[in-house]
Amino acid sequence: MKNNRRDFLKNMLLTSGGLVIGFNSLGNSNAEIISLENLKDELLSNAFLTINSNNIITIFSPNPEIGQGIKTAFAVIVAEELDVDWEKVVVEQADLDIKRFERQLTGGSGAIKHSWERLRKAGATGRYALMASAAKKWNVSAASLKTDKGFVINAKGEKISYGDLVKEAVSVEIPKEIPLKSNKEFKLIGQTIKSVDNKTVLTGKAKYGMDYKQAGMLYAQIVRPQGFGQTLKDFDAIEAKKIDGVIDVISFKDKVAIIGKSNWPIMKARKVLTINWTNTKELESDTKHNQIFTDMMKNGPFEVRRKDGDIEKAFAEAHKIIEAEYQCPFLSHSPMEPMNFFADVKTDSAKLVGPTQTPQSAQNQVAKLLNIPVENITVELTKMGGGFGRRLNNDYALEAAEVSSLIKAPVKLMWTREDDMSGGIYRPAVRYKFKASIDKAGNVTGFALKGVGLNAGNSTRQDNFPVGAIDNVLIESADYKSDITTGPWRAPITNFLAYAEQAFIDEIAFAAGKDPVKLRLELLKKAIEKPVGKITYEPARFEKVITTVAERAKWGSAKKGLHQGFSVYFSHNSYVAQIAEVEMKKGKPTLKKVFAVTDCGIVINQSGARNQIYGAIVDGLGHAMYGNLNFENGAPKQTNFDQYRLIRFNEVPEIDAYFVDNGIDPTGLGEPALPPTGGALANAIFKATGKRIYKQPFAMEDEKVADIL
Amino acid sequence: MSEYSLSINGKKLKVDVSEDTPLLWVLRDTLDLTGTKYGCGMAQCGACTIHIDGMPTRSCVTPVTLAIGKEITTIEGLSENGDHPVQQAWDTLDVPQCGFCQSGQMMTAAALLKENPNPDEEEISMAMSAHICRCGTYHRINEAVKLAAKLQKR
Ligand code: FES
Ligand code: FES
C-alpha cells in the first residue's frame, strides 16, 4: 500500500472503476461519500474493508506487524463478522491514517483489546448492509436470511454472492446498534489460521523496510559517538571519499553520515574515516553503575509508589524476615532486522517508508524536526523484522529524514548490527531489593520492594500481585539519569521484575514452609475475600491459570529426578502461569520442559497465539540465561552476536502451551508469556541445585547452570 | 570496480562492483534480490544464507569473486512456484513470526535435506543451530524440517 486514504479511494476507483460509498464502521454520520460519474462497478467499503462487485474482499490491517501476528488476527476478526470465505480474503497492510484507524501502533500488547469491538462492528456492518439488500431483492425479512462464506442464503436455500449485492448495499442505512455474533457462532475465531504473509515471506518476496527501494535512492550509514556522553570534535573524510561508490560524507548533531550508491562502499569508507570525539564528562562503565546502584539502594532518593498498612510494624513484629536483591544488566533488543528507514524530504513535504511500531509519532516528530506540515508527511508501513519495543523509538527514522533533507535526495538509512547493538535505547539496568515478613503461622504480613534503575522511570509495578493480598506493603523506586539511552523492551520492566518477584515469593514460600503454588493460592484467596487497596488484576483468573498449570504439569507429583519451578504473572491484561522442569544429568541441571497456561480471553488464532507463547518463552529463557551488555568508556563491549549471545535451536526445551477457554473478550499476547519465564527457570534451578540465582544473565552467575538449556 | 558474470537462480547476470564486495550486497543492493537478508555481517546469524553449487553459504562473508563460475541459488530461486518441500512445510506449520530469518533458515534446511534426506534429531539440530531466530520459532522449524523430509519423498 503506497497511498494515503484519499489516494487509496481514488486508486480503487480508477482501478476497479467504482462508486465508493464509505459507511463508517460505527454507523455515525461522518461517512465519506465519493462518486465518479459513468463508473460501472461498485465498491462497498468502510475503514477496514472493501468488497467490490467482483467479489474481491480486501481487509486492511492498520497496525504495525512486527511478527506478533496482528495482521492476520485483525483480519480474522473482521472476516468473522462479515462471514466471508477466509481463503478468498485479501489482507493488506494499511499505511498511516489516524483519522481512519484511530490507533496505529504496536506496543503494550494493546491492539486486540483496543480494536476487538471496532473490528467486529466493521465486519458486522458490512454483513448487515449485504443482508438488508438481499432481503429487499427477495422481498423477505432480513431475519429469515443467513450468511456463509461470502453469500447471503434465503430460507429456500438460494444464494447470492456479496459482490452481487454491493450495488444496493451501499445505500443501506446503517443503524447505530449492529448485532454481533455470539461466541458460539464463531467459525474462524479460535481456529488454527496461518499467517497471511507466509506466501511472500517464504518466497523472499516480502518487502521489509530494509528491502524498500525507490528510483534515484541513495544509501547512508551513520557513525555515532563511540561512547554515550561523547560529542563530535572533527573528522577527516579524504580517504573515505576516494572509495568508489561513496558520494559524500557529512555531519550533523555529533554524527557523521556517509552517503553512497550502495552499502558496501559505505562500509569500507567507515573503516578509513578518521573521527575525533570529545569526552565532555566522565564516561559510564560497569564500575560506575555498580557504585550508583549501591549508593542509591542505600540512600535513594526514593519515590513512594504504594503504601498499605504499616510496614515498619509488620517487620518489627515478624516471626521471620526474608530479604534478597536481584540484578539485571542493560539489554539490546536486537530485532533480526537492524534499524533502517527511507526518507524522501522535499522543501515542504516528506515521504517516509520503513519499519516503525509508532508511525504517527514518526510523522509528528519529523514534522517538528524539519518544520514541515504534518499533513504533508506520508508514512508507509513495511514489513518488519521484529521489534521487541526497539521500533517504538523513531530515532533512526528521524536520522533518515534529516539526512535526506541535508543531501536533498531520497535516502535509505541503514544501521549495521554493530550500530544497532551499540546505538542505545536498551532495556534499562535495574536492581530490586525485596523484604518480606511472615508470622508464626507462615502468613505473609509485610512486603517491601525498592527498585533502582538507570533511566528506568518507575522500575516497579506497584499495583500488581502480590500487592492487594498483603496487609502491609511499601513499594518505592529511584531512578538515575544515565547517559545510556533506554526504552521499552518486550514487556517493559516486568520482563525482569516478574522474575525477581516470582523468585522472591518462592523464597518466602520455602521460609514459611509452604508449597509455592499453595502460597500463591492463599494470597489470592485473601485478595478475593479482603483485598488491600487498589488492585489491577482479577484474582479468580489468576487462580485458574495457576491451578490449571499445576494440574497439567502434575505439580507436586512429578517423576523422580524432575525438579519443578513455578511462576505466574499478570501483564498487559493477560495471565500466564508456568512450570519449568529441570532434570539433573551427571550432576548438571538440564531444562527439559516448560508448561504454560495462559488466559488472554478468547484466542483469536490458535496458530498465532501459540507462536507468541513459544516465542516469548524462548525469548525469556535466552535473555535470562545469556542477555548481557557490559559498559566501558561509555560504550557496550558487546557489539554483535559473536559476543551478545542469543538462544539457539538446540537450546529450547519442550513447551506445553495451553489456553484457558473462558469466552472473555480477548487481550494481548505479544508480551505476557515472557515475564514469568525467568522465574520459573530460576525456581526450578533452586529445586534442582539448592542454589538461588539473583542475577541475570544466569549463565555468568553460576557456571553449573551455564549449560542448562 | 570490475564487471563480473554471475549465474544466479539459473540466469546469467552481469554486475559491476569492487572485487571485495560480499555477495550479500551484490544480491541486495545491485540485483534487487532482497529475499536474502542482512542480520549480522559476520557469519553469526545465518539470515544471509544462499547456496553456492548447492552448498549453504553465508553470503555476508563471501566475496563476489568466489562465486564466479558457480551456480548461486537464493530464496527467490529455491523453487519456481514457491512449492519446494521446505517452503510447503514452513507454510503448513506456519513457522514465521516476523519472518526475517526464515529465508536463511529454509536455505539451510533445503541443503540439509538434499544432502541427507532422512536427518535424525541430532543432524537437524546441528544444521539449524547455526541460525538465529530472534522471534524464537525453533520448535516449528524443527517440525517443519521433519515434515519437509516427508514431503520430499512423495
Ligand atoms: S548476515 Fe550473514 S550470517 Fe548474519
Ligand atoms: S521469525 Fe523473526 S527472526 Fe525468525
PDB file of C-alpha atoms in Angstrom, chain A residues 66-67 193-195 198-199 202-204 207-208 210-211 213 219 244 262-264 267-268 333-334 336-338 383-386 388 416-417 489 607 610-612 615 619 623 640-642 646-650 652-653 655, chain B residues 1 18 20-22 25 28-30 32 34-35 37-40 42 44-45 75-76 82 87 90-92 94-102 106 124-125 128-142:
ATOM      1  CA  ILE A  66       6.433  -6.959  13.907  1.00  0.00           C
ATOM      2  CA  GLY A  67       5.878 -10.684  13.966  1.00  0.00           C
ATOM      3  CA  ILE A 193      -5.042 -19.973  10.866  1.00  0.00           C
ATOM      4  CA  LYS A 194      -1.785 -19.462   9.029  1.00  0.00           C
ATOM      5  CA  SER A 195      -0.190 -16.054   8.706  1.00  0.00           C
ATOM      6  CA  ASN A 198       3.512 -16.734   4.571  1.00  0.00           C
ATOM      7  CA  LYS A 199       3.432 -16.794   0.778  1.00  0.00           C
ATOM      8  CA  LEU A 202       8.599 -17.913   2.237  1.00  0.00           C
ATOM      9  CA  THR A 203       9.476 -16.948  -1.316  1.00  0.00           C
ATOM     10  CA  GLY A 204      11.657 -13.984  -0.372  1.00  0.00           C
ATOM     11  CA  LYS A 207       9.335  -6.293   1.458  1.00  0.00           C
ATOM     12  CA  TYR A 208      10.823  -5.410   4.790  1.00  0.00           C
ATOM     13  CA  MET A 210      15.469  -2.862   4.529  1.00  0.00           C
ATOM     14  CA  ASP A 211      14.241  -4.092   1.153  1.00  0.00           C
ATOM     15  CA  LYS A 213      13.841   0.872  -2.855  1.00  0.00           C
ATOM     16  CA  TYR A 219      22.187   4.789   0.794  1.00  0.00           C
ATOM     17  CA  ASP A 244      34.362   4.109  -5.455  1.00  0.00           C
ATOM     18  CA  SER A 262      25.198   1.042  -2.066  1.00  0.00           C
ATOM     19  CA  ASN A 263      26.054  -0.339   1.346  1.00  0.00           C
ATOM     20  CA  TRP A 264      29.399  -1.989   0.741  1.00  0.00           C
ATOM     21  CA  MET A 267      31.052   0.062   4.990  1.00  0.00           C
ATOM     22  CA  LYS A 268      34.538   0.290   3.533  1.00  0.00           C
ATOM     23  CA  HIS A 333      16.538  -5.559  21.618  1.00  0.00           C
ATOM     24  CA  SER A 334      18.416  -6.871  18.608  1.00  0.00           C
ATOM     25  CA  MET A 336      16.635  -9.599  13.428  1.00  0.00           C
ATOM     26  CA  GLU A 337      16.289  -6.707  11.012  1.00  0.00           C
ATOM     27  CA  PRO A 338      18.551  -3.872  12.130  1.00  0.00           C
ATOM     28  CA  LYS A 383       7.007  -5.465   6.986  1.00  0.00           C
ATOM     29  CA  MET A 384       9.307  -5.534   9.998  1.00  0.00           C
ATOM     30  CA  GLY A 385      11.970  -7.982  11.043  1.00  0.00           C
ATOM     31  CA  GLY A 386      10.911  -7.938  14.689  1.00  0.00           C
ATOM     32  CA  PHE A 388      10.529  -6.115  20.739  1.00  0.00           C
ATOM     33  CA  THR A 416      24.686  -2.225  10.800  1.00  0.00           C
ATOM     34  CA  ARG A 417      24.276  -4.835  13.534  1.00  0.00           C
ATOM     35  CA  TRP A 489      11.796  -3.784  25.824  1.00  0.00           C
ATOM     36  CA  SER A 607      -1.552 -20.788  15.447  1.00  0.00           C
ATOM     37  CA  ARG A 610       0.912 -20.498  20.119  1.00  0.00           C
ATOM     38  CA  ASN A 611       3.660 -18.825  18.148  1.00  0.00           C
ATOM     39  CA  GLN A 612       3.588 -15.964  20.635  1.00  0.00           C
ATOM     40  CA  GLY A 615       8.420 -17.183  21.093  1.00  0.00           C
ATOM     41  CA  ASP A 619      12.939 -15.157  24.396  1.00  0.00           C
ATOM     42  CA  HIS A 623      17.759 -13.480  27.841  1.00  0.00           C
ATOM     43  CA  ASN A 640      27.449  -8.255  17.548  1.00  0.00           C
ATOM     44  CA  PHE A 641      26.118 -11.790  18.005  1.00  0.00           C
ATOM     45  CA  ASP A 642      29.601 -13.237  18.491  1.00  0.00           C
ATOM     46  CA  LEU A 646      21.118 -15.264  21.750  1.00  0.00           C
ATOM     47  CA  ILE A 647      19.349 -18.536  22.355  1.00  0.00           C
ATOM     48  CA  ARG A 648      19.581 -21.052  19.506  1.00  0.00           C
ATOM     49  CA  PHE A 649      17.708 -24.009  18.065  1.00  0.00           C
ATOM     50  CA  ASN A 650      19.481 -26.694  20.109  1.00  0.00           C
ATOM     51  CA  VAL A 652      14.922 -24.822  23.510  1.00  0.00           C
ATOM     52  CA  PRO A 653      13.008 -27.140  25.826  1.00  0.00           C
ATOM     53  CA  ILE A 655       6.879 -26.395  25.572  1.00  0.00           C
TER      54      ILE A 655
ATOM     55  CA  MET B   1      35.050  -1.658  -9.900  1.00  0.00           C
ATOM     56  CA  SER B  18      34.500  -3.918  -6.454  1.00  0.00           C
ATOM     57  CA  ASP B  20      35.814  -7.436  -2.281  1.00  0.00           C
ATOM     58  CA  THR B  21      32.044  -6.884  -2.277  1.00  0.00           C
ATOM     59  CA  PRO B  22      30.272  -9.605  -0.309  1.00  0.00           C
ATOM     60  CA  TRP B  25      25.303  -6.743  -1.032  1.00  0.00           C
ATOM     61  CA  ARG B  28      20.511  -6.999  -2.308  1.00  0.00           C
ATOM     62  CA  ASP B  29      21.764  -3.622  -3.497  1.00  0.00           C
ATOM     63  CA  THR B  30      22.852  -4.348  -7.078  1.00  0.00           C
ATOM     64  CA  ASP B  32      17.459  -6.281  -6.057  1.00  0.00           C
ATOM     65  CA  THR B  34      16.250  -8.765  -1.358  1.00  0.00           C
ATOM     66  CA  GLY B  35      14.959 -12.105  -0.101  1.00  0.00           C
ATOM     67  CA  LYS B  37      18.736 -10.827   4.452  1.00  0.00           C
ATOM     68  CA  TYR B  38      21.409  -8.985   6.387  1.00  0.00           C
ATOM     69  CA  GLY B  39      21.424  -9.749  10.098  1.00  0.00           C
ATOM     70  CA  CYS B  40      24.979  -9.530  11.397  1.00  0.00           C
ATOM     71  CA  MET B  42      29.870 -11.734  10.379  1.00  0.00           C
ATOM     72  CA  GLN B  44      26.818 -15.461  13.094  1.00  0.00           C
ATOM     73  CA  CYS B  45      23.108 -15.427  12.334  1.00  0.00           C
ATOM     74  CA  ILE B  75      15.422 -17.951  -1.763  1.00  0.00           C
ATOM     75  CA  GLU B  76      13.850 -16.416  -4.874  1.00  0.00           C
ATOM     76  CA  GLY B  82       7.211 -21.335  -4.002  1.00  0.00           C
ATOM     77  CA  GLN B  87       8.536 -23.902   1.658  1.00  0.00           C
ATOM     78  CA  TRP B  90       7.144 -23.929   6.541  1.00  0.00           C
ATOM     79  CA  ASP B  91       3.739 -22.743   5.349  1.00  0.00           C
ATOM     80  CA  THR B  92       1.777 -25.743   6.612  1.00  0.00           C
ATOM     81  CA  ASP B  94       3.004 -21.617   9.998  1.00  0.00           C
ATOM     82  CA  VAL B  95       6.616 -21.183  11.051  1.00  0.00           C
ATOM     83  CA  PRO B  96       7.343 -17.467  10.541  1.00  0.00           C
ATOM     84  CA  GLN B  97       6.730 -14.799  13.102  1.00  0.00           C
ATOM     85  CA  CYS B  98       8.475 -11.693  11.768  1.00  0.00           C
ATOM     86  CA  GLY B  99       9.878 -13.932   9.043  1.00  0.00           C
ATOM     87  CA  PHE B 100      13.150 -12.076   8.653  1.00  0.00           C
ATOM     88  CA  CYS B 101      15.373 -15.054   9.452  1.00  0.00           C
ATOM     89  CA  GLN B 102      13.324 -17.579   7.548  1.00  0.00           C
ATOM     90  CA  MET B 106      14.953 -22.523   4.673  1.00  0.00           C
ATOM     91  CA  ILE B 124      18.709 -31.378  12.206  1.00  0.00           C
ATOM     92  CA  SER B 125      19.909 -29.685  15.356  1.00  0.00           C
ATOM     93  CA  MET B 128      19.724 -25.460  12.273  1.00  0.00           C
ATOM     94  CA  SER B 129      21.621 -24.313  15.368  1.00  0.00           C
ATOM     95  CA  ALA B 130      23.850 -22.298  13.084  1.00  0.00           C
ATOM     96  CA  HIS B 131      20.957 -19.859  12.690  1.00  0.00           C
ATOM     97  CA  ILE B 132      19.432 -17.288  14.964  1.00  0.00           C
ATOM     98  CA  CYS B 133      15.710 -16.646  15.068  1.00  0.00           C
ATOM     99  CA  ARG B 134      15.138 -13.714  17.374  1.00  0.00           C
ATOM    100  CA  CYS B 135      11.406 -14.459  17.422  1.00  0.00           C
ATOM    101  CA  GLY B 136      12.073 -17.959  18.748  1.00  0.00           C
ATOM    102  CA  THR B 137      10.388 -20.079  16.075  1.00  0.00           C
ATOM    103  CA  TYR B 138      12.734 -23.010  16.707  1.00  0.00           C
ATOM    104  CA  HIS B 139      10.045 -25.536  17.697  1.00  0.00           C
ATOM    105  CA  ARG B 140       8.215 -25.102  14.443  1.00  0.00           C
ATOM    106  CA  ILE B 141      11.421 -25.054  12.420  1.00  0.00           C
ATOM    107  CA  ASN B 142      12.208 -28.446  13.903  1.00  0.00           C
TER     108      ASN B 142
END
